[in-house]
Short mmCIF file of C-alpha atoms in Angstrom, two decimals:
data_model
loop_
_atom_site.label_atom_id
_atom_site.label_comp_id
_atom_site.label_asym_id
_atom_site.label_seq_id
_atom_site.Cartn_x
_atom_site.Cartn_y
_atom_site.Cartn_z
CA UNK A 1 2.07 -11.45 29.82
CA UNK A 2 4.63 -8.78 28.68
CA UNK A 3 6.73 -11.34 26.97
CA UNK A 4 3.59 -12.89 25.47
CA UNK A 5 2.88 -9.38 23.81
CA UNK A 6 6.38 -8.76 22.67
CA UNK A 7 6.55 -12.29 20.85
CA UNK A 8 3.20 -11.81 19.33
CA UNK A 9 3.96 -8.27 18.04
CA UNK A 10 7.21 -9.58 16.55
CA UNK A 11 5.40 -12.32 14.66
CA UNK A 12 2.59 -10.00 13.52
CA UNK A 13 5.29 -7.28 12.38
CA UNK A 14 7.28 -9.91 10.77
CA UNK A 15 4.39 -11.50 8.84
CA UNK A 16 2.89 -8.02 7.70
CA UNK A 17 6.56 -7.14 6.62
CA UNK A 18 6.95 -10.20 4.50
CA UNK A 19 3.38 -9.92 3.06
CA UNK A 20 4.22 -6.37 2.20
CA UNK A 21 7.50 -7.27 0.67
CA UNK A 22 5.91 -9.84 -1.51
CA UNK A 23 2.98 -7.67 -2.61
CA UNK A 24 5.56 -4.63 -3.55
CA UNK A 25 6.75 -4.51 -7.37
CA UNK A 26 10.12 -5.50 -7.86
CA UNK A 27 11.07 -2.18 -9.35
CA UNK A 28 9.77 -0.13 -6.17
CA UNK A 29 12.27 -2.17 -3.95
CA UNK A 30 15.12 -0.19 -2.80
CA UNK A 31 18.74 -0.67 -1.22
CA UNK A 32 18.52 -4.51 -1.29
CA UNK A 33 16.94 -7.29 -3.41
CA UNK A 34 13.89 -8.86 -2.19
CA UNK A 35 15.53 -11.98 -1.09
CA UNK A 36 17.82 -9.74 1.11
CA UNK A 37 15.07 -7.86 2.54
CA UNK A 38 13.15 -11.22 3.55
CA UNK A 39 16.38 -12.39 5.17
CA UNK A 40 16.95 -9.39 7.11
CA UNK A 41 13.14 -9.20 8.16
CA UNK A 42 13.39 -13.17 9.19
CA UNK A 43 16.64 -12.69 11.15
CA UNK A 44 16.15 -9.42 12.86
CA UNK A 45 12.14 -9.27 13.28
CA UNK A 46 12.01 -5.82 14.76
CA UNK A 47 14.91 -4.27 13.17
CA UNK A 48 14.42 -5.77 9.88
CA UNK A 49 10.71 -5.06 9.78
CA UNK A 50 11.16 -1.48 10.80
CA UNK A 51 14.00 -0.93 8.17
CA UNK A 52 11.86 -2.47 5.40
CA UNK A 53 9.13 -0.18 6.20
CA UNK A 54 10.97 3.09 6.27
CA UNK A 55 13.90 2.45 3.80
CA UNK A 56 12.53 -0.50 1.41
CA UNK A 57 9.74 0.80 -0.40
CA UNK A 58 10.22 3.69 -2.89
CA UNK A 59 7.92 6.55 -1.97
CA UNK A 60 5.78 8.19 -4.44
CA UNK A 61 2.41 7.72 -6.11
CA UNK A 62 1.29 4.07 -7.09
CA UNK A 63 -0.25 3.92 -10.53
CA UNK A 64 -3.80 3.61 -9.24
CA UNK A 65 -3.59 6.43 -6.67
CA UNK A 66 -4.61 10.03 -7.00
CA UNK A 67 -7.91 11.69 -7.29
CA UNK A 68 -10.62 9.79 -8.77
CA UNK A 69 -12.78 11.19 -11.50
CA UNK A 70 -16.46 11.00 -10.45
CA UNK A 71 -18.90 10.34 -13.10
CA UNK A 72 -21.08 13.20 -14.04
CA UNK A 73 -24.10 14.04 -11.77
CA UNK A 74 -27.33 13.24 -13.36
CA UNK A 75 -29.03 16.53 -14.81
CA UNK A 76 -32.46 17.58 -14.07
CA UNK A 77 -34.71 17.92 -17.06
CA UNK A 78 -34.63 21.59 -17.05
CA UNK A 79 -30.74 21.39 -17.26
CA UNK A 80 -30.65 19.14 -20.17
CA UNK A 81 -30.81 20.78 -23.41
CA UNK A 82 -31.89 17.75 -25.40
CA UNK A 83 -34.77 17.29 -23.30
CA UNK A 84 -35.80 20.92 -23.58
CA UNK A 85 -35.58 20.81 -27.40
CA UNK A 86 -38.00 18.08 -27.58
CA UNK A 87 -40.72 20.07 -25.83
#
């Protein structure tokens, strides 16, 4: 049962790392080209995937990350100057 778990963990980690590699923009990949990382991940499943997850992707904010601006909250009629002017 332990060997099955290790093989399953290697497969899941390899698939996840390859998916992450493909989804990562080329300008955020560090130290090796994408094909080099893919080769490393496939040939050394645990070590390659760990190296990719730790060193392969440039750290920093992605373009869409950060605090989101919330839409303005609706005001009550007594807080709306236009409504009060119409009274």
